[in-house]
Short mmCIF file of C-alpha atoms and ligand atoms in Angstrom, two decimals:
data_model
loop_
_atom_site.label_atom_id
_atom_site.label_comp_id
_atom_site.label_asym_id
_atom_site.label_seq_id
_atom_site.Cartn_x
_atom_site.Cartn_y
_atom_site.Cartn_z
CA UNK A 1 138.75 81.48 101.25
CA UNK A 2 141.06 78.91 102.81
CA UNK A 3 141.56 79.22 106.54
CA UNK A 4 144.74 78.54 108.43
CA UNK A 5 144.56 75.63 110.87
CA UNK A 6 144.18 77.90 113.91
CA UNK A 7 141.38 79.83 112.22
CA UNK A 8 139.71 76.56 111.25
CA UNK A 9 139.88 75.48 114.88
CA UNK A 10 138.38 78.78 115.99
CA UNK A 11 135.60 78.15 113.49
CA UNK A 12 135.15 74.57 114.72
CA UNK A 13 134.90 75.82 118.31
CA UNK A 14 131.91 77.99 117.36
CA UNK A 15 130.10 74.77 116.52
CA UNK A 16 131.23 73.05 119.73
CA UNK A 17 133.67 70.74 117.99
CA UNK A 18 136.31 69.87 120.61
CA UNK A 19 139.79 71.26 119.87
CA UNK A 20 142.88 71.67 122.06
CA UNK A 21 143.44 74.86 124.05
CA UNK A 22 146.09 77.06 122.48
CA UNK A 23 147.05 80.38 120.99
CA UNK A 24 148.85 81.79 117.99
CA UNK A 25 152.11 83.73 117.91
CA UNK A 26 154.18 85.66 115.39
CA UNK A 27 157.35 85.87 117.48
CA UNK A 28 159.42 83.41 119.49
CA UNK A 29 158.71 85.17 122.81
CA UNK A 30 154.98 85.22 122.17
CA UNK A 31 155.13 81.51 121.29
CA UNK A 32 156.80 80.67 124.61
CA UNK A 33 154.17 82.74 126.44
CA UNK A 34 151.41 80.80 124.65
CA UNK A 35 153.13 77.53 125.50
CA UNK A 36 153.29 78.50 129.20
CA UNK A 37 149.59 79.33 129.05
CA UNK A 38 148.57 76.10 127.27
CA UNK A 39 150.53 73.95 129.72
CA UNK A 40 153.32 71.51 128.80
CA UNK A 41 153.76 69.38 126.84
CA UNK A 42 152.74 71.51 123.88
CA UNK A 43 152.77 71.14 120.11
CA UNK A 44 154.29 73.97 118.06
CA UNK A 45 152.63 74.08 114.64
CA UNK A 46 153.56 76.03 111.51
CA UNK A 47 150.58 77.93 110.11
CA UNK A 48 150.80 77.58 106.35
CA UNK A 49 148.10 76.65 103.90
CA UNK A 50 149.69 73.48 102.68
CA UNK A 51 149.39 69.87 103.86
CA UNK A 52 152.16 67.63 105.16
CA UNK A 53 153.53 70.15 107.63
CA UNK A 54 154.37 67.31 110.00
CA UNK A 55 156.66 65.57 107.51
CA UNK A 56 158.29 68.90 106.58
CA UNK A 57 159.37 69.52 110.20
CA UNK A 58 156.72 72.17 110.81
CA UNK A 59 155.11 70.38 113.76
CA UNK A 60 157.10 69.71 116.94
CA UNK A 61 156.41 68.53 120.43
CA UNK A 62 157.92 70.54 123.32
CA UNK A 63 158.13 69.36 126.93
CA UNK A 64 159.21 72.65 128.45
CA UNK A 65 159.79 76.33 127.71
CA UNK A 66 163.33 75.76 126.42
CA UNK A 67 162.15 73.23 123.86
CA UNK A 68 159.20 75.43 122.91
CA UNK A 69 161.64 78.30 122.26
CA UNK A 70 163.93 76.16 120.11
CA UNK A 71 161.03 74.86 118.01
CA UNK A 72 159.49 78.31 117.61
CA UNK A 73 162.89 79.66 116.48
CA UNK A 74 163.24 76.89 113.92
CA UNK A 75 159.69 76.96 112.61
CA UNK A 76 159.11 80.73 112.29
CA UNK A 77 160.51 81.72 108.91
CA UNK A 78 160.74 78.12 107.73
CA UNK A 79 159.86 77.50 104.08
CA UNK A 80 157.33 74.69 103.65
CA UNK A 81 156.76 73.90 99.97
CA UNK A 82 157.17 77.55 99.05
CA UNK A 83 155.08 78.86 101.96
CA UNK A 84 157.02 80.91 104.50
CA UNK A 85 155.86 80.43 108.09
CA UNK A 86 154.92 83.80 109.58
CA UNK A 87 152.68 82.54 112.34
CA UNK A 88 152.67 79.50 114.60
CA UNK A 89 149.95 77.88 116.66
CA UNK A 90 150.86 76.46 120.06
CA UNK A 91 148.49 74.07 121.76
CA UNK A 92 148.46 71.66 124.66
CA UNK A 93 149.66 68.30 123.33
CA UNK A 94 147.25 65.38 123.17
CA UNK A 95 147.96 61.76 123.99
CA UNK A 96 146.98 59.97 120.82
CA UNK A 97 145.56 56.45 120.94
CA UNK A 98 144.17 56.46 117.38
CA UNK A 99 144.15 58.80 114.39
CA UNK A 100 141.06 58.97 112.16
CA UNK A 101 139.82 61.10 109.29
CA UNK A 102 136.53 62.94 108.73
CA UNK A 103 135.38 65.44 106.13
CA UNK A 104 132.46 66.97 104.26
CA UNK A 105 132.84 68.49 100.86
CA UNK A 106 130.87 69.16 97.73
CA UNK A 107 130.76 66.45 95.07
CA UNK A 108 129.90 68.54 92.05
CA UNK A 109 129.41 65.66 89.67
CA UNK A 110 126.94 63.94 92.03
CA UNK A 111 125.28 67.29 92.87
CA UNK A 112 125.40 66.24 96.50
CA UNK A 113 127.56 66.66 99.52
CA UNK A 114 130.08 63.95 100.23
CA UNK A 115 130.94 62.69 103.68
CA UNK A 116 134.15 60.71 104.16
CA UNK A 117 135.25 58.94 107.31
CA UNK A 118 138.22 56.66 107.76
CA UNK A 119 139.96 54.79 110.54
CA UNK A 120 143.18 55.50 108.65
CA UNK A 121 143.82 59.11 109.62
CA UNK A 122 146.90 61.20 110.22
CA UNK A 123 148.24 60.32 106.80
CA UNK A 124 147.63 61.82 103.42
CA UNK A 125 144.02 60.89 102.57
CA UNK A 126 144.88 60.92 98.85
CA UNK A 127 147.35 58.09 99.37
CA UNK A 128 144.81 56.11 101.44
CA UNK A 129 142.33 56.60 98.59
CA UNK A 130 144.93 55.25 96.17
CA UNK A 131 146.37 52.35 98.16
CA UNK A 132 143.39 51.24 100.24
CA UNK A 133 140.19 52.85 98.89
CA UNK A 134 138.05 50.45 100.94
CA UNK A 135 139.37 52.10 104.10
CA UNK A 136 137.38 55.26 103.37
CA UNK A 137 133.66 55.14 104.17
CA UNK A 138 131.80 57.48 101.83
CA UNK A 139 128.24 58.72 101.81
CA UNK A 140 126.45 61.22 99.63
CA UNK A 141 124.28 63.59 101.62
CA UNK A 142 121.25 65.11 99.98
CA UNK A 143 121.44 68.87 100.55
CA UNK A 144 117.72 69.03 101.35
CA UNK A 145 117.66 66.15 103.84
CA UNK A 146 120.96 66.91 105.52
CA UNK A 147 122.97 64.53 107.68
CA UNK A 148 120.92 62.55 110.19
CA UNK A 149 122.27 60.93 113.33
CA UNK A 150 121.62 57.56 111.68
CA UNK A 151 123.81 58.65 108.73
CA UNK A 152 126.58 59.61 111.12
CA UNK A 153 126.31 56.23 112.85
CA UNK A 154 126.45 54.36 109.59
CA UNK A 155 129.52 56.29 108.45
CA UNK A 156 131.33 55.59 111.70
CA UNK A 157 130.37 51.90 111.55
CA UNK A 158 131.37 51.57 107.88
CA UNK A 159 134.73 53.19 108.59
CA UNK A 160 135.32 50.71 111.42
CA UNK A 161 136.22 53.20 114.12
CA UNK A 162 137.05 51.69 117.51
CA UNK A 163 134.12 51.08 119.85
CA UNK A 164 135.32 53.67 122.40
CA UNK A 165 135.34 56.32 119.68
CA UNK A 166 131.85 55.73 118.28
CA UNK A 167 129.76 58.13 120.41
CA UNK A 168 132.31 60.92 120.27
CA UNK A 169 132.75 60.57 116.52
CA UNK A 170 129.00 60.51 115.85
CA UNK A 171 128.63 63.68 117.90
CA UNK A 172 131.51 65.43 116.13
CA UNK A 173 130.25 64.43 112.68
CA UNK A 174 126.90 66.08 113.39
CA UNK A 175 128.61 69.23 114.64
CA UNK A 176 130.97 69.20 111.69
CA UNK A 177 127.97 68.96 109.38
CA UNK A 178 126.43 72.04 111.02
CA UNK A 179 129.75 73.83 110.65
CA UNK A 180 129.78 72.90 106.96
CA UNK A 181 126.19 73.97 106.23
CA UNK A 182 125.47 76.83 108.65
CA UNK A 183 129.09 77.92 108.46
CA UNK A 184 128.88 78.05 104.64
CA UNK A 185 132.01 76.03 103.97
CA UNK A 186 132.96 74.22 100.76
CA UNK A 187 135.20 71.88 102.72
CA UNK A 188 135.63 70.92 106.35
CA UNK A 189 138.25 68.31 107.08
CA UNK A 190 139.64 66.88 110.32
CA UNK A 191 142.84 64.90 109.83
CA UNK A 192 143.61 63.53 112.29
CA UNK A 193 140.45 63.20 114.28
CA UNK A 194 141.86 61.50 117.35
CA UNK A 195 140.85 59.15 120.08
CA UNK A 196 142.87 60.12 123.15
CA UNK A 197 144.32 57.72 125.70
CA UNK A 198 141.51 58.68 128.08
CA UNK A 199 138.79 57.90 125.53
CA UNK A 200 137.91 61.34 124.17
CA UNK A 201 137.39 62.16 120.49
CA UNK A 202 138.80 65.46 119.39
CA UNK A 203 139.97 67.45 116.34
CA UNK A 204 143.75 67.73 116.12
CA UNK A 205 143.93 69.49 112.76
CA UNK A 206 141.48 71.66 110.82
CA UNK A 207 141.13 72.39 107.15
CA UNK A 208 138.29 74.73 106.26
CA UNK A 209 137.47 76.39 102.97
CA UNK A 210 134.75 79.02 103.23
CA UNK A 211 132.42 79.67 100.32
CA UNK A 212 133.15 83.25 99.28
CA UNK A 213 129.72 83.48 97.67
CA UNK A 214 128.25 83.38 101.18
CA UNK A 215 130.50 86.14 102.54
CA UNK A 216 127.62 88.64 102.46
CA UNK A 217 125.95 86.88 105.38
CA UNK A 218 129.14 86.46 107.41
CA UNK A 219 130.52 89.85 108.40
CA UNK A 220 132.56 87.95 111.02
CA UNK A 221 134.69 86.43 108.24
CA UNK A 222 136.48 89.78 107.90
CA UNK A 223 138.74 88.83 110.82
CA UNK A 224 139.99 85.81 108.84
CA UNK A 225 140.55 87.78 105.70
CA UNK A 226 143.40 90.08 106.70
CA UNK A 227 145.56 87.15 107.72
CA UNK A 228 144.52 84.79 104.96
CA UNK A 229 145.96 87.26 102.43
CA UNK A 230 149.50 87.04 103.69
CA UNK A 231 150.99 86.30 100.25
CA UNK A 232 151.97 89.85 99.21
CA UNK A 233 151.37 89.07 95.54
CA UNK A 234 147.81 88.00 96.27
CA UNK A 235 147.23 91.04 98.46
CA UNK A 236 148.29 93.36 95.60
CA UNK A 237 146.11 91.47 93.11
CA UNK A 238 143.15 91.70 95.45
CA UNK A 239 143.56 95.47 95.77
CA UNK A 240 143.25 95.65 92.01
CA UNK A 241 140.29 93.29 91.91
CA UNK A 242 142.15 90.59 89.96
CA UNK A 243 141.42 86.87 90.20
CA UNK A 244 144.96 85.84 91.10
CA UNK A 245 146.44 82.86 92.89
CA UNK A 246 150.17 82.71 93.56
CA UNK A 247 151.99 79.50 92.63
CA UNK A 248 155.63 78.42 92.86
CA UNK A 249 156.82 78.28 89.25
CA UNK A 250 158.58 80.73 86.93
CA UNK A 251 156.12 81.39 84.10
CA UNK A 252 153.79 84.31 84.80
CA UNK A 253 150.38 83.60 83.30
CA UNK A 254 147.67 85.99 82.19
CA UNK A 255 144.54 84.61 80.54
CA UNK A 256 140.94 85.68 80.16
CA UNK A 257 138.41 83.34 81.67
CA UNK A 258 139.09 80.86 84.46
CA UNK A 259 138.81 77.89 82.08
CA UNK A 260 141.37 79.28 79.66
CA UNK A 261 143.65 80.24 82.54
CA UNK A 262 143.54 76.71 83.96
CA UNK A 263 144.09 75.14 80.55
CA UNK A 264 147.05 77.44 80.10
CA UNK A 265 148.56 76.22 83.38
CA UNK A 266 148.09 72.64 82.19
CA UNK A 267 149.70 73.30 78.82
CA UNK A 268 152.66 75.09 80.39
CA UNK A 269 153.09 72.09 82.70
CA UNK A 270 152.81 69.60 79.86
CA UNK A 271 155.75 71.15 78.05
CA UNK A 272 157.88 71.09 81.19
CA UNK A 273 157.29 74.60 82.49
CA UNK A 274 155.81 75.63 85.80
CA UNK A 275 153.36 78.43 86.37
CA UNK A 276 154.13 81.26 88.79
CA UNK A 277 150.47 82.08 89.15
CA UNK A 278 146.91 81.72 88.04
CA UNK A 279 145.50 85.01 86.75
CA UNK A 280 142.13 85.41 85.09
CA UNK A 281 141.58 88.95 83.84
CA UNK A 282 137.95 88.13 83.08
CA UNK A 283 135.61 88.53 80.17
CA UNK A 284 135.49 92.29 79.62
CA UNK A 285 139.16 92.99 80.25
CA UNK A 286 140.42 96.39 79.11
CA UNK A 287 143.76 98.18 78.92
CA UNK A 288 143.60 99.09 82.62
CA UNK A 289 143.10 95.46 83.67
CA UNK A 290 145.98 94.30 81.50
CA UNK A 291 148.26 96.94 83.02
CA UNK A 292 147.24 95.89 86.54
CA UNK A 293 147.83 92.24 85.68
CA UNK A 294 151.32 92.88 84.31
CA UNK A 295 152.12 95.06 87.30
CA UNK A 296 151.19 92.31 89.76
CA UNK A 297 153.13 89.68 87.81
CA UNK A 298 156.20 91.88 87.50
CA UNK A 299 156.47 92.20 91.29
CA UNK A 300 157.02 88.43 91.59
CA UNK A 301 160.78 87.94 91.30
CA UNK A 302 160.39 84.23 90.57
CA UNK A 303 158.85 85.12 87.21
CA UNK A 304 161.34 84.49 84.40
CA UNK A 305 158.93 84.74 81.47
CA UNK A 306 155.34 85.80 80.90
CA UNK A 307 152.74 84.02 78.81
CA UNK A 308 149.62 85.96 77.89
CA UNK A 309 146.84 83.82 76.47
CA UNK A 310 143.81 85.79 75.30
CA UNK A 311 140.84 84.62 73.35
CA UNK A 312 138.78 87.66 72.52
CA UNK A 313 135.04 87.25 72.91
CA UNK A 314 133.73 90.35 74.61
CA UNK A 315 137.34 91.35 75.13
CA UNK A 316 138.67 93.10 72.04
CA UNK A 317 142.10 92.37 70.64
CA UNK A 318 143.06 96.05 70.36
CA UNK A 319 142.16 96.68 74.02
CA UNK A 320 144.41 93.84 75.09
CA UNK A 321 147.23 95.08 72.86
CA UNK A 322 146.83 98.67 74.07
CA UNK A 323 146.92 97.42 77.63
CA UNK A 324 150.17 95.59 77.03
CA UNK A 325 151.72 98.63 75.34
CA UNK A 326 150.55 100.91 78.14
CA UNK A 327 151.81 98.51 80.79
CA UNK A 328 155.23 98.41 79.14
CA UNK A 329 155.35 102.17 79.55
CA UNK A 330 154.43 101.98 83.22
CA UNK A 331 156.06 98.81 84.44
CA UNK A 332 159.70 97.91 84.09
CA UNK A 333 159.55 94.39 82.67
CA UNK A 334 162.68 92.31 82.29
CA UNK A 335 161.02 88.98 81.58
CA UNK A 336 160.29 88.16 77.93
CA UNK A 337 156.60 88.07 77.03
CA UNK A 338 154.95 85.52 74.75
CA UNK A 339 151.48 86.47 73.59
CA UNK A 340 148.78 84.37 72.01
CA UNK A 341 146.03 86.68 70.85
CA UNK A 342 143.00 85.31 69.03
CA UNK A 343 139.30 85.99 68.57
CA UNK A 344 137.58 89.37 68.29
CA UNK A 345 139.76 91.97 66.53
CA UNK A 346 142.87 89.84 66.93
CA UNK A 347 144.30 91.30 63.69
CA UNK A 348 144.05 94.87 64.96
CA UNK A 349 145.58 93.80 68.24
CA UNK A 350 148.52 92.11 66.59
CA UNK A 351 149.10 95.17 64.40
CA UNK A 352 149.34 97.35 67.49
CA UNK A 353 151.78 94.92 69.12
CA UNK A 354 153.87 94.77 65.95
P1 GDP B 1 149.75 68.11 108.86
O1 GDP B 1 150.97 67.27 108.78
O2 GDP B 1 149.96 69.41 108.16
O3 GDP B 1 148.50 67.42 108.42
O4 GDP B 1 149.57 68.49 110.42
P2 GDP B 1 148.71 67.80 111.61
O5 GDP B 1 148.17 68.87 112.45
O6 GDP B 1 147.73 66.84 111.06
O7 GDP B 1 149.82 67.02 112.46
C1 GDP B 1 150.59 66.00 111.89
C2 GDP B 1 150.84 64.91 112.89
O8 GDP B 1 151.52 65.43 114.04
C3 GDP B 1 149.58 64.30 113.46
O9 GDP B 1 149.04 63.32 112.61
C4 GDP B 1 150.09 63.72 114.76
O10 GDP B 1 150.67 62.45 114.55
C5 GDP B 1 151.17 64.70 115.17
N1 GDP B 1 150.61 65.58 116.23
C6 GDP B 1 149.95 66.75 116.05
N2 GDP B 1 149.49 67.24 117.23
C7 GDP B 1 149.86 66.33 118.17
C8 GDP B 1 149.64 66.23 119.61
O11 GDP B 1 149.00 67.05 120.25
N3 GDP B 1 150.19 65.14 120.22
C9 GDP B 1 150.90 64.19 119.54
N4 GDP B 1 151.39 63.16 120.22
N5 GDP B 1 151.10 64.24 118.21
C10 GDP B 1 150.58 65.28 117.54
MN1 MN B 2 146.68 66.99 109.22
#
């Protein structure tokens, strides 16, 4: 589960990682009230789960209530790369002397955790990695040993952070590591991690992905969940127990198995199309699942065509075909459907479709 920035900051705060005081708001009036509470100047920040909000105009500085109101009016409802802003976060503005980067994530190929620290923060870390890879200090952390204080010091030294920032950064890295491990995250990222004019180190942004496999030991995650499901398509899919992720394109995709679904997205992209979603109906998909899948896809008005890619293993071709036929009876579909059906009982399935 991906958290919004403000939720990530709430999560950080549980591990004593310093963040700015602020509050969230869903209306302009509530935003101004939060701004008054935080104390001017404030930053008004769009809460969408996509990077580069700053460049898109989703992050604005306000010196007084009038400016806060104007920014809140502009940002609420704004579309940032296909994500509509329904909530904003308002926090007391920081005086930035330097912007750094820090993260922990899982490096699956190394079978270890990966720490990354850079003195080049505040910008897209992918472009730093491309243009100036030496500017990112990296360290693999053995999951059994964990991150030691010495590791944190070496990372900070390798990244070349300013002398005034060293102690604060070492402290935050250790707390961020605890947040990552005890907080059961797959990713914790602070970009920018800032050094303020008065010498404090502090998280200005938060990107946290929680490991859903650990949800059973975190009943407190429920509070994040309601909000994190704001995409109505994803909410509907979740109700039906489907593995669905909404995307911005026009080709609705249904496949069985996450690998086949991802390959299907790639293939659609390669031939110049763009996927409207990822949808894996799983190994033992039956008629009911197929109907649910088509129902969810048909509620997305960006969908102009539907591509169903099924390789029958456990899934039987006739079940898939019956599901499609049944769904056509239940759902009003205007988009043309292209079906690739192969594997177990594909012949029977195709006969039913014919
Ligand atoms: P992102 O663009 O989605 O990564 O959003 P961030 O939260 O990282 O903010 C983008 C940029 O806005 C930061 O790198 C800062 O330069 C600027 N910014 C954010 N908060 C503040 C603040 O409190 N004070 C100042 N001066 N700039 C800020
Ligand atoms: Mn950022």
